[in-house]
Short mmCIF file of C-alpha atoms in Angstrom, two decimals:
data_model
loop_
_atom_site.label_atom_id
_atom_site.label_comp_id
_atom_site.label_asym_id
_atom_site.label_seq_id
_atom_site.Cartn_x
_atom_site.Cartn_y
_atom_site.Cartn_z
CA MET A 1 11.70 -31.73 -21.19
CA ARG A 2 13.25 -30.08 -18.16
CA ARG A 3 13.03 -26.32 -17.98
CA PHE A 4 15.60 -24.20 -16.18
CA LEU A 5 14.92 -21.43 -13.67
CA ILE A 6 16.94 -19.26 -11.32
CA SER A 7 15.33 -17.77 -8.23
CA ALA A 8 16.46 -16.15 -4.98
CA ALA A 9 15.61 -17.27 -1.42
CA LEU A 10 12.12 -18.36 -2.48
CA ALA A 11 12.03 -21.79 -0.90
CA LEU A 12 8.28 -22.44 -1.14
CA ALA A 13 8.21 -21.38 -4.78
CA GLN A 14 11.21 -23.55 -5.61
CA ARG A 15 9.61 -26.62 -4.07
CA LEU A 16 6.41 -25.96 -6.02
CA LEU A 17 8.33 -25.53 -9.29
CA ALA A 18 10.36 -28.68 -8.66
CA SER A 19 7.14 -30.64 -8.08
CA GLN A 20 5.99 -29.52 -11.54
CA GLY A 21 9.12 -30.74 -13.30
CA TYR A 22 11.21 -27.59 -13.37
CA LEU A 23 14.89 -27.51 -12.49
CA SER A 24 15.03 -24.61 -10.02
CA VAL A 25 18.29 -23.10 -8.81
CA SER A 26 18.91 -20.33 -6.27
CA ILE A 27 22.16 -18.39 -6.51
CA SER A 28 23.89 -16.24 -3.89
CA ALA A 29 24.51 -12.57 -4.63
CA ASN A 30 25.86 -11.70 -1.19
CA GLY A 31 29.15 -10.51 -2.65
CA VAL A 32 27.23 -7.97 -4.72
CA ASN A 33 24.87 -7.07 -1.87
CA GLY A 34 27.82 -6.06 0.31
CA GLN A 35 29.19 -3.61 -2.25
CA ASP A 36 26.30 -2.33 -4.38
CA TRP A 37 25.91 0.86 -2.34
CA ASP A 38 28.90 2.19 -4.25
CA ALA A 39 27.58 1.29 -7.71
CA GLU A 40 25.74 3.87 -9.81
CA ASP A 41 23.18 1.27 -10.89
CA GLY A 42 22.76 -0.28 -7.44
CA GLY A 43 24.58 -3.43 -8.54
CA ALA A 44 22.30 -4.33 -11.47
CA GLN A 45 25.15 -4.93 -13.91
CA ALA A 46 27.05 -7.03 -11.37
CA ARG A 47 23.97 -9.16 -10.73
CA SER A 48 23.44 -9.56 -14.46
CA SER A 49 27.01 -10.78 -14.86
CA LEU A 50 26.57 -13.18 -11.95
CA VAL A 51 23.37 -14.65 -13.41
CA ARG A 52 24.93 -15.10 -16.85
CA LEU A 53 28.08 -16.67 -15.43
CA HIS A 54 25.85 -19.25 -13.70
CA LEU A 55 23.87 -19.83 -16.89
CA ALA A 56 27.13 -20.39 -18.75
CA ASN A 57 28.12 -23.06 -16.21
CA TRP A 58 24.76 -24.78 -16.64
CA ALA A 59 25.12 -24.63 -20.41
CA ASP A 60 28.47 -26.42 -20.03
CA TRP A 61 26.97 -28.98 -17.66
CA ALA A 62 24.07 -29.67 -20.03
CA GLY A 63 26.51 -30.37 -22.87
CA ALA A 64 30.05 -31.59 -23.32
CA GLY A 65 31.10 -30.39 -19.86
CA ARG A 66 28.66 -32.63 -18.01
CA VAL A 67 31.38 -35.07 -16.98
CA GLY A 68 33.01 -32.30 -14.94
CA ALA A 69 29.79 -31.09 -13.32
CA PRO A 70 29.20 -31.42 -9.55
CA ALA A 71 27.71 -34.75 -8.55
CA ILE A 72 24.37 -33.20 -7.61
CA VAL A 73 24.11 -31.71 -11.10
CA ARG A 74 24.98 -35.00 -12.81
CA ALA A 75 22.29 -36.72 -10.72
CA ALA A 76 19.63 -34.33 -12.02
CA PRO A 77 18.11 -34.24 -15.51
CA ARG A 78 19.93 -32.10 -18.06
CA ALA A 79 18.83 -28.50 -17.99
CA ASP A 80 17.03 -27.16 -21.06
CA LEU A 81 18.71 -23.80 -21.58
CA SER A 82 16.35 -22.91 -24.42
CA ARG A 83 13.66 -22.29 -21.77
CA VAL A 84 15.08 -20.09 -19.04
CA PHE A 85 12.83 -18.20 -16.63
CA LEU A 86 14.47 -15.73 -14.24
CA VAL A 87 13.07 -14.68 -10.86
CA GLY A 88 14.45 -11.94 -8.63
CA HIS A 89 13.45 -10.01 -5.53
CA SER A 90 14.16 -6.33 -4.80
CA ARG A 91 17.50 -5.37 -6.39
CA GLY A 92 17.67 -8.95 -7.59
CA GLY A 93 14.57 -8.25 -9.68
CA GLU A 94 16.33 -5.48 -11.52
CA GLY A 95 19.40 -7.72 -11.77
CA VAL A 96 17.61 -10.55 -13.57
CA SER A 97 15.89 -8.05 -15.88
CA ARG A 98 19.31 -6.66 -16.77
CA ALA A 99 20.54 -10.23 -17.34
CA ALA A 100 17.73 -10.74 -19.86
CA MET A 101 18.63 -7.49 -21.61
CA ASP A 102 22.35 -8.31 -21.64
CA SER A 103 21.58 -11.75 -23.06
CA LEU A 104 19.93 -10.05 -26.04
CA THR A 105 22.29 -7.08 -26.37
CA PRO A 106 25.70 -7.58 -24.72
CA PRO A 107 26.96 -4.54 -22.80
CA PRO A 108 30.40 -3.01 -23.44
CA ALA A 109 33.05 -5.57 -22.48
CA ALA A 110 34.76 -3.16 -20.06
CA GLN A 111 31.53 -2.86 -18.06
CA ASP A 112 30.63 -6.55 -18.03
CA GLY A 113 31.72 -9.50 -15.97
CA TYR A 114 30.71 -12.12 -18.54
CA HIS A 115 32.45 -12.31 -21.91
CA GLY A 116 31.33 -15.67 -23.30
CA LYS A 117 28.68 -16.68 -25.79
CA VAL A 118 24.99 -16.60 -24.97
CA ARG A 119 23.90 -20.25 -24.99
CA TRP A 120 20.48 -19.80 -23.45
CA SER A 121 17.15 -18.15 -24.19
CA VAL A 122 15.29 -16.18 -21.52
CA ARG A 123 11.58 -16.88 -22.00
CA GLY A 124 10.25 -14.76 -19.15
CA LEU A 125 10.83 -12.81 -15.95
CA LEU A 126 9.14 -12.59 -12.55
CA LEU A 127 10.20 -9.55 -10.52
CA ILE A 128 9.15 -9.12 -6.87
CA GLY A 129 9.18 -5.59 -5.45
CA PRO A 130 12.01 -4.68 -7.83
CA THR A 131 14.09 -1.53 -8.01
CA ILE A 132 14.61 0.09 -11.38
CA PHE A 133 17.56 2.42 -10.79
CA GLY A 134 18.74 1.98 -14.36
CA HIS A 135 15.31 2.49 -15.98
CA ASP A 136 16.03 -0.20 -18.56
CA PRO A 137 13.15 -2.70 -18.77
CA VAL A 138 13.17 -5.26 -21.59
CA PRO A 139 9.98 -4.86 -23.65
CA SER A 140 10.66 -7.89 -25.83
CA VAL A 141 10.81 -10.37 -22.91
CA PRO A 142 7.52 -11.32 -21.19
CA SER A 143 7.47 -10.28 -17.56
CA VAL A 144 5.35 -10.17 -14.42
CA THR A 145 6.13 -7.65 -11.67
CA ILE A 146 4.73 -8.17 -8.18
CA LEU A 147 4.03 -4.88 -6.36
CA PRO A 148 3.62 -5.34 -2.58
CA GLY A 149 0.91 -2.96 -1.39
CA CYS A 150 2.56 -2.49 2.01
CA ASP A 151 6.14 -2.25 0.75
CA GLY A 152 8.18 -0.27 3.27
CA ASP A 153 11.45 -0.60 1.37
CA VAL A 154 10.79 0.08 -2.33
CA SER A 155 7.85 2.11 -1.07
CA ASP A 156 7.18 4.07 -4.26
CA LEU A 157 6.54 0.78 -6.10
CA GLN A 158 8.93 1.81 -8.84
CA GLY A 159 8.64 -1.72 -10.25
CA GLN A 160 5.49 -0.50 -12.04
CA MET A 161 7.93 1.16 -14.44
CA PHE A 162 8.88 -2.27 -15.79
CA VAL A 163 5.42 -2.11 -17.37
CA ASP A 164 4.90 1.61 -17.97
CA GLU A 165 8.31 2.30 -19.53
CA THR A 166 7.80 -0.42 -22.15
CA ARG A 167 4.71 1.24 -23.64
CA ASP A 168 5.23 2.02 -27.34
CA VAL A 169 8.86 0.84 -27.19
CA GLY A 170 9.59 -1.47 -30.11
CA GLY A 171 7.09 -3.69 -31.83
CA SER A 172 7.00 -6.56 -29.34
CA ARG A 173 3.65 -7.91 -28.20
CA ALA A 174 5.15 -9.64 -25.17
CA LEU A 175 3.02 -9.56 -22.04
CA ARG A 176 4.26 -7.08 -19.41
CA SER A 177 2.15 -7.47 -16.31
CA ALA A 178 1.97 -5.88 -12.86
CA LEU A 179 0.31 -7.61 -9.90
CA TYR A 180 -0.61 -5.40 -6.93
CA VAL A 181 -0.80 -7.55 -3.79
CA VAL A 182 -2.91 -5.95 -1.07
CA GLY A 183 -1.44 -6.43 2.42
CA ALA A 184 2.01 -7.66 1.34
CA ASN A 185 5.22 -6.05 2.57
CA HIS A 186 8.62 -6.12 0.87
CA ASN A 187 10.57 -8.57 2.99
CA PHE A 188 8.25 -11.50 3.63
CA PHE A 189 8.40 -12.81 0.05
CA ASN A 190 12.01 -13.71 0.84
CA THR A 191 12.68 -16.32 3.52
CA GLU A 192 16.11 -14.76 4.08
CA TRP A 193 14.45 -11.53 5.24
CA THR A 194 11.55 -12.92 7.27
CA PRO A 195 11.64 -12.95 11.11
CA GLY A 196 11.41 -16.46 12.51
CA GLN A 197 12.43 -18.14 9.27
CA LEU A 198 16.13 -17.36 9.45
CA VAL A 199 18.68 -16.85 12.21
CA ALA A 200 19.97 -13.56 10.79
CA PRO A 201 18.25 -10.33 11.90
CA SER A 202 15.19 -9.43 9.84
CA ILE A 203 12.18 -7.14 10.21
CA ASP A 204 8.69 -6.31 9.00
CA ASP A 205 9.63 -3.42 6.73
CA PHE A 206 6.24 -1.65 6.71
CA ARG A 207 6.30 1.52 8.81
CA ALA A 208 3.14 3.44 9.62
CA VAL A 209 3.57 7.22 9.93
CA GLY A 210 1.36 8.59 12.72
CA GLU A 211 -1.84 6.58 13.09
CA PRO A 212 -1.88 2.82 12.40
CA ASP A 213 -2.54 2.04 8.74
CA PRO A 214 -5.93 0.28 8.36
CA VAL A 215 -4.59 -1.93 5.55
CA CYS A 216 -0.91 -2.45 6.27
CA SER A 217 -0.24 -2.23 10.01
CA PRO A 218 0.38 -5.61 11.69
CA GLY A 219 -2.92 -7.02 12.93
CA ALA A 220 -5.02 -5.37 10.23
CA GLY A 221 -7.49 -7.77 8.64
CA THR A 222 -6.03 -7.19 5.19
CA ARG A 223 -2.40 -7.61 6.23
CA LEU A 224 -0.86 -10.91 5.06
CA THR A 225 1.24 -13.16 7.26
CA ALA A 226 4.64 -14.29 6.03
CA THR A 227 3.28 -17.72 5.10
CA GLN A 228 0.33 -16.23 3.23
CA GLN A 229 2.61 -13.82 1.39
CA GLN A 230 5.04 -16.55 0.36
CA THR A 231 2.10 -18.62 -0.86
CA VAL A 232 1.05 -15.72 -3.09
CA GLY A 233 4.58 -15.47 -4.43
CA ALA A 234 4.82 -19.19 -5.14
CA THR A 235 1.40 -19.27 -6.82
CA TYR A 236 2.13 -16.45 -9.25
CA ILE A 237 5.73 -17.53 -9.90
CA ALA A 238 4.39 -20.94 -10.91
CA ALA A 239 1.67 -19.29 -13.02
CA ALA A 240 4.22 -17.15 -14.89
CA ALA A 241 6.47 -20.16 -15.44
CA ARG A 242 3.54 -22.13 -16.78
CA LEU A 243 2.70 -19.37 -19.26
CA PHE A 244 6.15 -18.19 -20.34
CA VAL A 245 8.05 -21.46 -20.24
CA GLY A 246 5.31 -24.06 -20.56
CA GLY A 247 3.27 -22.12 -23.13
CA ASP A 248 -0.02 -22.84 -21.35
CA ASP A 249 -2.23 -19.89 -22.35
CA ARG A 250 -4.98 -20.97 -19.94
CA VAL A 251 -2.93 -19.29 -17.20
CA ARG A 252 -2.80 -15.87 -18.89
CA PRO A 253 -6.04 -14.46 -17.37
CA LEU A 254 -4.37 -14.62 -13.94
CA LEU A 255 -1.76 -12.14 -15.15
CA ASP A 256 -3.17 -9.96 -17.91
CA GLY A 257 -5.69 -7.73 -16.15
CA SER A 258 -8.70 -9.94 -16.86
CA GLY A 259 -9.67 -9.93 -13.20
CA VAL A 260 -9.30 -13.69 -12.72
CA ARG A 261 -7.67 -14.69 -9.45
CA ALA A 262 -5.95 -17.82 -8.20
CA PRO A 263 -7.88 -19.49 -5.33
CA SER A 264 -4.62 -21.03 -4.10
CA ALA A 265 -3.46 -17.50 -3.21
CA ASP A 266 -6.28 -17.02 -0.70
CA PRO A 267 -6.86 -14.90 1.30
CA ALA A 268 -4.76 -12.39 -0.64
CA ARG A 269 -6.37 -9.86 -2.94
CA VAL A 270 -4.31 -9.54 -6.14
CA LEU A 271 -5.06 -6.87 -8.77
CA SER A 272 -3.52 -7.15 -12.23
CA HIS A 273 -2.72 -4.69 -15.01
CA ALA A 274 -0.86 -5.44 -18.22
CA LEU A 275 0.39 -4.27 -21.59
CA GLY A 276 1.07 -6.42 -24.63
CA ALA A 277 -0.26 -9.92 -25.32
CA ASN A 278 -2.43 -8.50 -28.13
CA ARG A 279 -4.35 -6.27 -25.70
CA THR A 280 -6.23 -3.32 -27.22
CA ARG A 281 -5.81 0.15 -25.72
CA LEU A 282 -8.86 1.74 -24.16
CA LEU A 283 -7.42 5.25 -24.20
CA THR A 284 -4.23 6.95 -25.38
CA PRO A 285 -3.86 10.46 -23.86
CA ASP A 286 -2.47 13.20 -26.09
CA PRO A 287 -2.00 16.98 -25.68
CA SER A 288 -5.51 17.75 -27.01
CA MET A 289 -7.31 15.48 -24.57
CA THR A 290 -9.55 16.89 -21.82
CA VAL A 291 -10.97 15.05 -18.79
CA SER A 292 -13.67 15.60 -16.17
CA GLY A 293 -15.11 13.98 -13.09
CA GLY A 294 -12.11 14.53 -10.82
CA ALA A 295 -9.49 13.18 -13.22
CA ARG A 296 -6.56 15.20 -14.53
CA ILE A 297 -3.90 14.89 -17.21
CA CYS A 298 -0.44 14.48 -15.70
CA ASP A 299 3.12 14.10 -16.96
CA GLN A 300 5.04 10.99 -16.01
CA VAL A 301 8.40 12.68 -16.52
CA THR A 302 8.51 16.37 -15.58
CA ASP A 303 10.14 18.92 -13.27
CA ASP A 304 6.80 20.69 -12.88
CA ALA A 305 5.26 19.63 -9.57
CA GLU A 306 1.81 20.74 -10.72
CA ARG A 307 1.88 18.47 -13.77
CA SER A 308 3.58 15.49 -12.14
CA CYS A 309 1.53 12.30 -11.79
CA ILE A 310 2.94 11.65 -8.32
CA PRO A 311 3.02 14.72 -6.03
CA ARG A 312 6.36 15.58 -4.50
CA ARG A 313 6.35 15.69 -0.74
CA THR A 314 8.44 14.78 2.24
CA GLY A 315 8.17 11.42 3.94
CA THR A 316 7.46 8.03 2.41
CA PRO A 317 5.80 8.20 -1.03
CA SER A 318 2.47 6.47 -1.37
CA GLY A 319 2.42 3.15 -3.19
CA ARG A 320 -1.26 3.50 -4.03
CA THR A 321 -1.13 6.07 -6.82
CA SER A 322 -0.82 4.65 -10.31
CA CYS A 323 0.73 6.65 -13.12
CA ARG A 324 0.36 5.33 -16.62
CA SER A 325 2.38 6.59 -19.55
CA SER A 326 0.69 7.50 -22.79
CA GLY A 327 1.37 6.82 -26.42
CA PRO A 328 3.34 9.24 -28.58
CA SER A 329 3.19 12.81 -27.22
CA PRO A 330 5.71 15.58 -26.51
CA SER A 331 5.97 14.46 -22.89
CA PRO A 332 4.97 11.06 -21.46
CA ALA A 333 1.57 11.67 -19.93
CA GLY A 334 -0.93 9.76 -17.87
CA THR A 335 -4.29 10.04 -16.16
CA ARG A 336 -4.78 10.13 -12.44
CA GLN A 337 -8.12 9.62 -10.70
CA ARG A 338 -8.45 11.50 -7.43
#
């Protein structure tokens, strides 16, 4: 049975997926990219509409509309739209997450670019360095979020909120995982944004402030090359597809915080954290809780700088401070280890 995936400028990952029997398709969102600066949600709704319009075409081509499909589509196996896995990078990550949400709960027609029936089922998401301007993760859809440790673009690693903001939302036990990739920047996961791999201008987005960064500056022993970084992306994209679409639970320890790593991602160090998938909580902070040993209770959402999990300051925010939301309490709280 052929599974169906959409990805974005991830050539190595697409070749790996194709070798494993997946039908992998990359779509262009350049029309959205050129205008999303003027959108309140950074173009997430437009990208969602674009993804679902493409899925609708593939649903036609897998059914009665196959005779009118492009020749290259007719030459390929029929797509199985009951097993869709969406992959997106940066704003595209938020876009495919919104597409999954809109596939479950259609947005108001006046705000949407797709008005047809949903003839597909999104089984999982893989988000690479995503934005989350809309703060609307989908707790009922399994997801993996890759957090580049040297991200100079989405430098606050706001993609962690695709995990944290799903805590205690609904009754779903879907896996929501975050993978922190030491030495990875934002751009090199995407061949369209990697110097030397495309004719268009592109840069290494990591920027050291003051002294060279011992982990992230070019030449540091822990800093990944573009090829190494794309290998990490392909490895974990394939792992998520295998789990979410293929149903192979042997892959889950790579993604669920168990501490198991994929040798094929060498030499990268990848740290995982997850909610869901029948995991049991170790600790749920509440207003009566006290801590010691350098830890403190902090609020994830607050205007009080003293209680905030992430200190407010000028310059680029650190991507190495983790803030975890709590269970039910008057204000979402977390613990931070200094």
